[in-house]
PDB file of C-alpha atoms in Angstrom:
ATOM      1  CA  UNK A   1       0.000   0.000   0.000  1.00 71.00           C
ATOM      2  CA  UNK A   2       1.082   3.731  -0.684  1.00 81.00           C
ATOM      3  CA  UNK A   3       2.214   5.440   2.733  1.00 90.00           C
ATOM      4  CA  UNK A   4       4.252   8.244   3.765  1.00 94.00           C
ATOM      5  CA  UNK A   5       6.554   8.527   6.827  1.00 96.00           C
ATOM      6  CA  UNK A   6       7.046  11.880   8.250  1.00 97.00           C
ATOM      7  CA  UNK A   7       8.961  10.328  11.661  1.00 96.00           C
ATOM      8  CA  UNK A   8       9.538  13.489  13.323  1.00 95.00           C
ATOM      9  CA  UNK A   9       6.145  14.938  14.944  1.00 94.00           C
ATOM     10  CA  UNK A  10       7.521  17.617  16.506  1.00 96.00           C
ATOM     11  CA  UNK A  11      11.555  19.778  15.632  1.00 97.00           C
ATOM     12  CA  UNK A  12      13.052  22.771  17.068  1.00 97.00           C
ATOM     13  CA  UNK A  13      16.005  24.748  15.741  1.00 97.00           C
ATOM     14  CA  UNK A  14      17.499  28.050  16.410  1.00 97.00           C
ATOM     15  CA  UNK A  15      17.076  30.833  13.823  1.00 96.00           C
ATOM     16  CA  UNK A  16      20.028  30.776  11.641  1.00 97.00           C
ATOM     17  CA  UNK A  17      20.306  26.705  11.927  1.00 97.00           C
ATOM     18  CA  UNK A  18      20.340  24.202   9.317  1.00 97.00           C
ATOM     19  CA  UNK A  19      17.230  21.830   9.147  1.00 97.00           C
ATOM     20  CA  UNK A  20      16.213  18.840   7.632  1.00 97.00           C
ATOM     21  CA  UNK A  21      13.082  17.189   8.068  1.00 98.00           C
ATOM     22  CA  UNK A  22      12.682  13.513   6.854  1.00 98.00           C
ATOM     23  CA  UNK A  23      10.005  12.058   4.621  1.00 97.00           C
ATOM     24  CA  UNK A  24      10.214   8.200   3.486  1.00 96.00           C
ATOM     25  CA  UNK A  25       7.652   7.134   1.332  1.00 94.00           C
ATOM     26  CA  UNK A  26       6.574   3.333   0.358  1.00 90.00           C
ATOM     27  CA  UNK A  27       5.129   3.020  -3.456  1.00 81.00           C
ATOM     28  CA  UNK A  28       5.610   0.322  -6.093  1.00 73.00           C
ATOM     29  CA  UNK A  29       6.752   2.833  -9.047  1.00 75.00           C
ATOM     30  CA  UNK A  30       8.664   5.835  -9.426  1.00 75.00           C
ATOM     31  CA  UNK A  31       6.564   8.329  -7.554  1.00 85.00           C
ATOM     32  CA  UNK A  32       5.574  12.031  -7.833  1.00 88.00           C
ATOM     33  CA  UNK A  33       7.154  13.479  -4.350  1.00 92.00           C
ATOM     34  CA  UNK A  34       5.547  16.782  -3.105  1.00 94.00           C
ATOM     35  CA  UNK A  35       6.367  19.314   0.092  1.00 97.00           C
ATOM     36  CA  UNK A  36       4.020  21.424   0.808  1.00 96.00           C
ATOM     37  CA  UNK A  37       4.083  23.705   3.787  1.00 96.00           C
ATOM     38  CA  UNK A  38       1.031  25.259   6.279  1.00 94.00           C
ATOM     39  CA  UNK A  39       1.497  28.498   8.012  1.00 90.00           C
ATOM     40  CA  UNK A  40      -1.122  28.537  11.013  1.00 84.00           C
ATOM     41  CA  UNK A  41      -4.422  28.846  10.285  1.00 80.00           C
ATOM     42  CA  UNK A  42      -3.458  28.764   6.736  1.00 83.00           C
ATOM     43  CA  UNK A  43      -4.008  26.516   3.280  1.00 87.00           C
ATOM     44  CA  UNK A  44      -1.337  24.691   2.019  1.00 92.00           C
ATOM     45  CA  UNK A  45       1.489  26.131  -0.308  1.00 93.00           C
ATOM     46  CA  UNK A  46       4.110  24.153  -2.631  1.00 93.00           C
ATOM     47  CA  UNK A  47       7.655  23.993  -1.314  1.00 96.00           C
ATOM     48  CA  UNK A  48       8.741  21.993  -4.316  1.00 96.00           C
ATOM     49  CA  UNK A  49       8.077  18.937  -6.395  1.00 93.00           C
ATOM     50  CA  UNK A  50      10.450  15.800  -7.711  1.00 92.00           C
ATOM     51  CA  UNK A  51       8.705  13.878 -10.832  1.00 87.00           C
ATOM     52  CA  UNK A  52      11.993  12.955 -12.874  1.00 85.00           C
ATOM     53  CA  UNK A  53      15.529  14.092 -13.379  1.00 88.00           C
ATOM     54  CA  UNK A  54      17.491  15.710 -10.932  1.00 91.00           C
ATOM     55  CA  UNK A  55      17.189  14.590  -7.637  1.00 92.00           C
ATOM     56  CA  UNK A  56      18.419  17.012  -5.549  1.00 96.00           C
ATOM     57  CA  UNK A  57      15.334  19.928  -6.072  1.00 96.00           C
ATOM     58  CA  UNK A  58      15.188  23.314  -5.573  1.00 97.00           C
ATOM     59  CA  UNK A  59      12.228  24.969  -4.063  1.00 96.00           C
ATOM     60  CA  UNK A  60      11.116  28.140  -2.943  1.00 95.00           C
ATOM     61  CA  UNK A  61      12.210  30.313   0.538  1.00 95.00           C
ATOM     62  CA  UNK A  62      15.351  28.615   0.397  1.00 96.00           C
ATOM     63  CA  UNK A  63      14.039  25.023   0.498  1.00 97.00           C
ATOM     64  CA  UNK A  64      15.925  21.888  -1.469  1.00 98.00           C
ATOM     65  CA  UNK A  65      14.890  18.066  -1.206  1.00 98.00           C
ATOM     66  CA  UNK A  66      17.115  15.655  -2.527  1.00 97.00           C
ATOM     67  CA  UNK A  67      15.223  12.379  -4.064  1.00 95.00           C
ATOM     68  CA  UNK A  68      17.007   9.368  -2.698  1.00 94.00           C
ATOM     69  CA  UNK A  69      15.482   6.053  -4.847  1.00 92.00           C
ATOM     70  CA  UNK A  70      17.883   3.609  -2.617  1.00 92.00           C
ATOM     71  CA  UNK A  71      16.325   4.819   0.444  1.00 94.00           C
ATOM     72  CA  UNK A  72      13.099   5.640  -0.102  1.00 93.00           C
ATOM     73  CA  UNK A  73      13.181   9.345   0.764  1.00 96.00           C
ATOM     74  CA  UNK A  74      12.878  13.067  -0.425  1.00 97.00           C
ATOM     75  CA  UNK A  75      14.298  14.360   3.033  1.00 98.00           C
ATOM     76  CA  UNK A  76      14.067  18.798   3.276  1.00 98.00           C
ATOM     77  CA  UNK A  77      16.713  20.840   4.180  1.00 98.00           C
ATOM     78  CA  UNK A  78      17.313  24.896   4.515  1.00 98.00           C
ATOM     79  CA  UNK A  79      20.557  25.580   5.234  1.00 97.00           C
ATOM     80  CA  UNK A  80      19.434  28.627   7.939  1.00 97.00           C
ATOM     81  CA  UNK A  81      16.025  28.547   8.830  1.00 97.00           C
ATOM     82  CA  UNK A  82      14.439  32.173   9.786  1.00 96.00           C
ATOM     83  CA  UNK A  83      11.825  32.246  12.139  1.00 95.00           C
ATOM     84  CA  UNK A  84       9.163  32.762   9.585  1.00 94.00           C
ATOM     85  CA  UNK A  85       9.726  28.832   8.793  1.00 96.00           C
ATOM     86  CA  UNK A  86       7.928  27.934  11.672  1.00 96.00           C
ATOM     87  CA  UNK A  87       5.294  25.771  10.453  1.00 96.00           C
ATOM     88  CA  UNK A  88       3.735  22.587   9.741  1.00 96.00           C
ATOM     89  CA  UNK A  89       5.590  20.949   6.949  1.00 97.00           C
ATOM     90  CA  UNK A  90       3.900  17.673   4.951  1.00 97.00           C
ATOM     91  CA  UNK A  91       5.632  15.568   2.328  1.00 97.00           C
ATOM     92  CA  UNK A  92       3.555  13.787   0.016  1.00 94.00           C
ATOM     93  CA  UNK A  93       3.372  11.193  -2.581  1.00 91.00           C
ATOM     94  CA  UNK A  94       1.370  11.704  -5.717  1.00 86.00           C
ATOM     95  CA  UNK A  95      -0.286   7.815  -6.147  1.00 76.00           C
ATOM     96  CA  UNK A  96      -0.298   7.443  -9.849  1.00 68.00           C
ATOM     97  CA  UNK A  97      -4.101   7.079 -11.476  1.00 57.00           C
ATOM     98  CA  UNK A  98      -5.680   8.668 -15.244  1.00 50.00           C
ATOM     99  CA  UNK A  99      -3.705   9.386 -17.495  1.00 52.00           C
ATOM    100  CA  UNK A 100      -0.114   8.020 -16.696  1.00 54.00           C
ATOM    101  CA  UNK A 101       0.149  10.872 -13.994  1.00 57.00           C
ATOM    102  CA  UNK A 102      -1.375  10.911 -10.100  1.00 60.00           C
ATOM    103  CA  UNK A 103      -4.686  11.364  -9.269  1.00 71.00           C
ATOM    104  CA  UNK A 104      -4.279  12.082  -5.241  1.00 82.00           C
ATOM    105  CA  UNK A 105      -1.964  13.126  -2.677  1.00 87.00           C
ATOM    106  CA  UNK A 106      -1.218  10.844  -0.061  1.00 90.00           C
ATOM    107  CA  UNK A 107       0.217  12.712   2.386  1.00 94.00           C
ATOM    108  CA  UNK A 108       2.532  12.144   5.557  1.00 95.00           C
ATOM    109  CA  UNK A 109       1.261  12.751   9.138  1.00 94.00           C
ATOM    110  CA  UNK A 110       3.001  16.883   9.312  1.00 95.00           C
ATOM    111  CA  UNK A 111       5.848  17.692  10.739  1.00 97.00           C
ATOM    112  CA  UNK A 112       5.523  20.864  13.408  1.00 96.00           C
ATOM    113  CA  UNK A 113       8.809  22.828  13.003  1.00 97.00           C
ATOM    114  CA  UNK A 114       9.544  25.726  15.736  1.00 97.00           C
ATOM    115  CA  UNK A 115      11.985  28.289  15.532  1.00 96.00           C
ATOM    116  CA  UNK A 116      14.042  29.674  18.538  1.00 93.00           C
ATOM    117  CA  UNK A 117      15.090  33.165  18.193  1.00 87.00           C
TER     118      UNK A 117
ATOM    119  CA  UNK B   1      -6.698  37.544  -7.959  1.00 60.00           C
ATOM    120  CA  UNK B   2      -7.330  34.245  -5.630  1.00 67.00           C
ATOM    121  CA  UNK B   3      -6.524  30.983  -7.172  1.00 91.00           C
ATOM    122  CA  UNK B   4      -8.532  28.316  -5.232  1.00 94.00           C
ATOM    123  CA  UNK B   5     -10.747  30.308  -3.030  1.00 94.00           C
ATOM    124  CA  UNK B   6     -13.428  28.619  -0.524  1.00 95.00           C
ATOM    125  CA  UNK B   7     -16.782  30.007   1.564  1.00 96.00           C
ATOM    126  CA  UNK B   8     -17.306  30.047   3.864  1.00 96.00           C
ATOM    127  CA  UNK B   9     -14.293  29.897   5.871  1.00 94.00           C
ATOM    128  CA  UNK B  10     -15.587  29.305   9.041  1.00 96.00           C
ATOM    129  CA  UNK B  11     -18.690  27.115   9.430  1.00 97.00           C
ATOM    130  CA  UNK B  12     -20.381  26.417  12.552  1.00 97.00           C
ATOM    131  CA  UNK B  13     -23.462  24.195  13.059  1.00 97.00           C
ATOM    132  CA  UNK B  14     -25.336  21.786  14.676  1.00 97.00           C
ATOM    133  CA  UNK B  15     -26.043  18.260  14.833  1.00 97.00           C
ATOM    134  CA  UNK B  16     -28.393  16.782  11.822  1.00 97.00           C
ATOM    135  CA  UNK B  17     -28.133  19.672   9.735  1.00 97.00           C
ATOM    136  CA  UNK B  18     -27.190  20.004   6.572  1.00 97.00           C
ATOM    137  CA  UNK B  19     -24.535  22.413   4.920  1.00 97.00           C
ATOM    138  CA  UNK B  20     -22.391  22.962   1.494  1.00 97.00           C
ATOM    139  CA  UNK B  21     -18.729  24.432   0.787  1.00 97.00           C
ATOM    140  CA  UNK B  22     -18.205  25.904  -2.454  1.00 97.00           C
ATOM    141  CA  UNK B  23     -14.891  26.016  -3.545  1.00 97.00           C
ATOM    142  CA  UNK B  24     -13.827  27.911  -6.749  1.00 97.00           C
ATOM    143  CA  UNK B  25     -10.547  28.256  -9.210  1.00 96.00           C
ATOM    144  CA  UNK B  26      -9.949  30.768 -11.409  1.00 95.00           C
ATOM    145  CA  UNK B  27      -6.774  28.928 -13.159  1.00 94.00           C
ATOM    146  CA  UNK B  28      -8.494  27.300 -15.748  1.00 93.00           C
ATOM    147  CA  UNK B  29      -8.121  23.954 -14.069  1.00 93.00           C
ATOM    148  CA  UNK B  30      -9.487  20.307 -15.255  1.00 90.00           C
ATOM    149  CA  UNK B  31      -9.196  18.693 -11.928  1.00 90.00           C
ATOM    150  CA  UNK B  32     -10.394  19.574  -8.747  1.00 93.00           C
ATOM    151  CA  UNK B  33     -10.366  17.784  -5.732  1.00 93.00           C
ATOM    152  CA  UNK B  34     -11.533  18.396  -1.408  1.00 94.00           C
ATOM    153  CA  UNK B  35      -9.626  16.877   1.350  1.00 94.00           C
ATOM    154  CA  UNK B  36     -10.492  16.582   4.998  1.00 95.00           C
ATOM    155  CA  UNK B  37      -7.774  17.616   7.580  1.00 94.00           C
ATOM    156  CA  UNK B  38      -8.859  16.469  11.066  1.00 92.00           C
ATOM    157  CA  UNK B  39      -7.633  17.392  14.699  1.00 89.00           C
ATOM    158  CA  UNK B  40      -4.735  15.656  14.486  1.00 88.00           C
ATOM    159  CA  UNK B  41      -3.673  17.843  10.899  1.00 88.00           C
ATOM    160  CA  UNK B  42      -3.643  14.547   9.110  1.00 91.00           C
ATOM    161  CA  UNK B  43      -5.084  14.974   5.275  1.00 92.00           C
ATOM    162  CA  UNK B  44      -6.810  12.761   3.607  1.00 92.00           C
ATOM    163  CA  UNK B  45      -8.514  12.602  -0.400  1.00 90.00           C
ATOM    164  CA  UNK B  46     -12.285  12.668  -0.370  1.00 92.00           C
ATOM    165  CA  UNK B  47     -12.953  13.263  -3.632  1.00 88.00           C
ATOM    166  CA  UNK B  48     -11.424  14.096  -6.958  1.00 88.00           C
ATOM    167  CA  UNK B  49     -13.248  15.127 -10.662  1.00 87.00           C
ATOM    168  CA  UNK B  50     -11.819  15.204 -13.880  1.00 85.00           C
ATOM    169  CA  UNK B  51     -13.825  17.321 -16.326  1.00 83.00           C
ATOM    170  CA  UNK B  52     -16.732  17.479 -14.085  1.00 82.00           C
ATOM    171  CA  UNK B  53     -16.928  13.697 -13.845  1.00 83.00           C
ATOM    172  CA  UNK B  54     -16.205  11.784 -10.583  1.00 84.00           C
ATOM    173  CA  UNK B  55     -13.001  10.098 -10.821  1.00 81.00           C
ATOM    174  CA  UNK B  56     -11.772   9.304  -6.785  1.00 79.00           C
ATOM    175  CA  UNK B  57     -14.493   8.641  -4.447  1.00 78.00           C
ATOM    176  CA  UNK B  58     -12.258   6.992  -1.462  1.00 80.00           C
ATOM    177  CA  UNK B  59     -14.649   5.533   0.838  1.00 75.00           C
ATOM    178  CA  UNK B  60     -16.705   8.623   2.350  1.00 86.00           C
ATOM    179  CA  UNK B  61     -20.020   8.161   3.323  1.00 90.00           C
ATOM    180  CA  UNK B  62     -22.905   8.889   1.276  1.00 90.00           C
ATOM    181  CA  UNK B  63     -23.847  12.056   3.491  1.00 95.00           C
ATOM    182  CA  UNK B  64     -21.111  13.649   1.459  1.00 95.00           C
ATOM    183  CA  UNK B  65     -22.335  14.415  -1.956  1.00 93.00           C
ATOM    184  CA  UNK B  66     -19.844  16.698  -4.232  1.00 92.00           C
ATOM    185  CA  UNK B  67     -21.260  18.260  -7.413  1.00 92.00           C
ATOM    186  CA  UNK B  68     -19.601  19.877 -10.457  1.00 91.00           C
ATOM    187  CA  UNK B  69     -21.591  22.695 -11.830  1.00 91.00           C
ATOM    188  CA  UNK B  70     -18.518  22.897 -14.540  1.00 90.00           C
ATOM    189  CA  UNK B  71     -14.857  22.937 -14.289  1.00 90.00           C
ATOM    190  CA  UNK B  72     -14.148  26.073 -12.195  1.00 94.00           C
ATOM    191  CA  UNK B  73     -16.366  24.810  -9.108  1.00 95.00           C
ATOM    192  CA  UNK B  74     -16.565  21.942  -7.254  1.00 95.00           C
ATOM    193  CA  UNK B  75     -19.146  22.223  -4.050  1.00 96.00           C
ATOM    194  CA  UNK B  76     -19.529  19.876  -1.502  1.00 96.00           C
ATOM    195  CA  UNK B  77     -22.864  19.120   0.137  1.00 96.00           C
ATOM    196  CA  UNK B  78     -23.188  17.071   3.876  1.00 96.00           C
ATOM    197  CA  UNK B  79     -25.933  15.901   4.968  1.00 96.00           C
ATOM    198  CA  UNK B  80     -26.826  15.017   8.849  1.00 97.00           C
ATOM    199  CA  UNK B  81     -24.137  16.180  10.028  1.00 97.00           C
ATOM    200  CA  UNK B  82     -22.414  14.589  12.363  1.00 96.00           C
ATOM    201  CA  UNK B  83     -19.759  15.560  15.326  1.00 96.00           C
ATOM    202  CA  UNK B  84     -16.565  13.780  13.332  1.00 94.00           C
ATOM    203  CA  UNK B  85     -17.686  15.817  10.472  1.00 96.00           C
ATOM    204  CA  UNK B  86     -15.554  18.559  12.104  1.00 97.00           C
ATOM    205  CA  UNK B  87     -12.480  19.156  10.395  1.00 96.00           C
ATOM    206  CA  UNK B  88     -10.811  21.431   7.709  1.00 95.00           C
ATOM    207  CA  UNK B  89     -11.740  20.805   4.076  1.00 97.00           C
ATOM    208  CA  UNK B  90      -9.495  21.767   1.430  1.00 96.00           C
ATOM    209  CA  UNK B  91     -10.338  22.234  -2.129  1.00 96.00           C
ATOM    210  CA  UNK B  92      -7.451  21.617  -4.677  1.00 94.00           C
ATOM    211  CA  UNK B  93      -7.102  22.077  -8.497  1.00 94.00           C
ATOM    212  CA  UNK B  94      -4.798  21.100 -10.739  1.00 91.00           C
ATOM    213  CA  UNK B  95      -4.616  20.739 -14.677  1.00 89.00           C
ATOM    214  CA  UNK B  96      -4.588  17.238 -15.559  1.00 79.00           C
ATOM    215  CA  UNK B  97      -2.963  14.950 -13.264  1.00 69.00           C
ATOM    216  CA  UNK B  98       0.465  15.406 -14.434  1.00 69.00           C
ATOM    217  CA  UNK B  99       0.993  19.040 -12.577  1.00 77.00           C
ATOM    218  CA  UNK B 100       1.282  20.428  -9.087  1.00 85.00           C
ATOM    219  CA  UNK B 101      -2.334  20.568  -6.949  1.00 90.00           C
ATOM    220  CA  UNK B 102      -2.835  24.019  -5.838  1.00 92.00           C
ATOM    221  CA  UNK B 103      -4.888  24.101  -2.599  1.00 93.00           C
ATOM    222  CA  UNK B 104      -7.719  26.717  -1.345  1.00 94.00           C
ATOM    223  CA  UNK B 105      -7.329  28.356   1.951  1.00 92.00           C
ATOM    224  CA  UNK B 106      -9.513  25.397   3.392  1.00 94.00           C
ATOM    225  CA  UNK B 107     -13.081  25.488   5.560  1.00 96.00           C
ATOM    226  CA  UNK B 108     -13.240  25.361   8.976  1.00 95.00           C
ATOM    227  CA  UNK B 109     -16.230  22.898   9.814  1.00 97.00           C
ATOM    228  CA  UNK B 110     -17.178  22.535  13.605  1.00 97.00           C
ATOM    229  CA  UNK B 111     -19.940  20.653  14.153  1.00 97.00           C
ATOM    230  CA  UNK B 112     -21.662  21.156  17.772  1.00 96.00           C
TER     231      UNK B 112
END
């Protein structure tokens, strides 16, 4: 079955620290790998996206993911997270349906991320 | 200029009663699709249509009926409401299902 493992409920960092928040993901075929993050109260915005190439992904505010095939995972990282990060982050896994591409999100259980100043 | 917007955004009601989200894109979209959130922020696929037509249904119960007046809105209807109905329910759209899902600021259901 499709799943996504977001093992850390809860991280803190200190501004200006490095992050990386892990996402493993179990799927019979090369999968469509999404973070999105939610500010509180808020919808849900697109860090970034893997669907081929390039593993290693750029993404907006700073964010990369790096697509790891071996391991099963499309782990985050910011190299100095500001204290407007602070967030829930989800990593999901588009679960491939119509039309050779996905047609839902499966997503991980969120991880909370707070910032120290 | 709102992508995916939603109304309401809060929605509080009772028991039994019925109620409807409309959610709305104005990116000339294919596919739309509503999650459910719950308390513990975990999301989950309700629904998905493709062209207006149904495409996902994953298990919901038949209190929850979504309609698709055309491709730009996809409403969703609940019936006898219940107290685990209470939850945030996002709207999504996306053009085909090759591209990114772009989600609406979501509805905030509590259900007393």
């Amino acid at each position: 079955a499709q799943s996504v493992t977001q093992p850390d409920i809860h991280i803190t960092v200190s501004e200006g620290a490095s992050l990386e928040l892990r996402c493993n993901y179990s799927y019979g075929a090369t999968p469509y790998l999404f973070w999105y993050v939610q500010s509180p109260g808020q919808g849900l915005q697109l860090l970034l996206k893997y669907f081929s190439g390039d593993t290693l992904v750029q993404g907006i505010k700073g964010f990369e993911a790096e697509f790891k095939r071996s391991q099963s995972s499309f782990n985050l990282r910011k190299p100095s997270v500001h204290w407007s990060d602070a967030a829930e982050y989800f990593c999901a896994v588009g679960a491939r349906g119509f039309s050779g591409g996905y047609n839902k999100l499966i997503f991980g259980a969120g991880t909370r991320l707070a910032v120290h100043p | 200029d709102t992508a995916v917007s939603q109304t309401p955004k809060y929605l509080v009601t009772q028991m039994g009663n019925d109620k409807s989200i409309k959610c709305e894109q104005n990116l000339g979209h294919d596919t739309m699709y509503w999650y459910k959130q719950d308390s513990k922020k975990f999301l989950k696929i309700m629904f998905s249509y493709n062209n207006k037509e149904l495409i996902i249904n994953e298990t919901v119960p038949n209190r929850f009926s979504p309609k698709s007046p055309d491709k730009a809105h996809l409403n969703l209807h609940i019936n006898s409401l219940e107290l685990g109905d209470s939850a945030v329910y996002f709207c999504a759209s996306s053009q085909g299902s090759q591209e990114t899902q772009y989600f609406g600021p979501g509805t905030r259901l509590l259900v007393l």
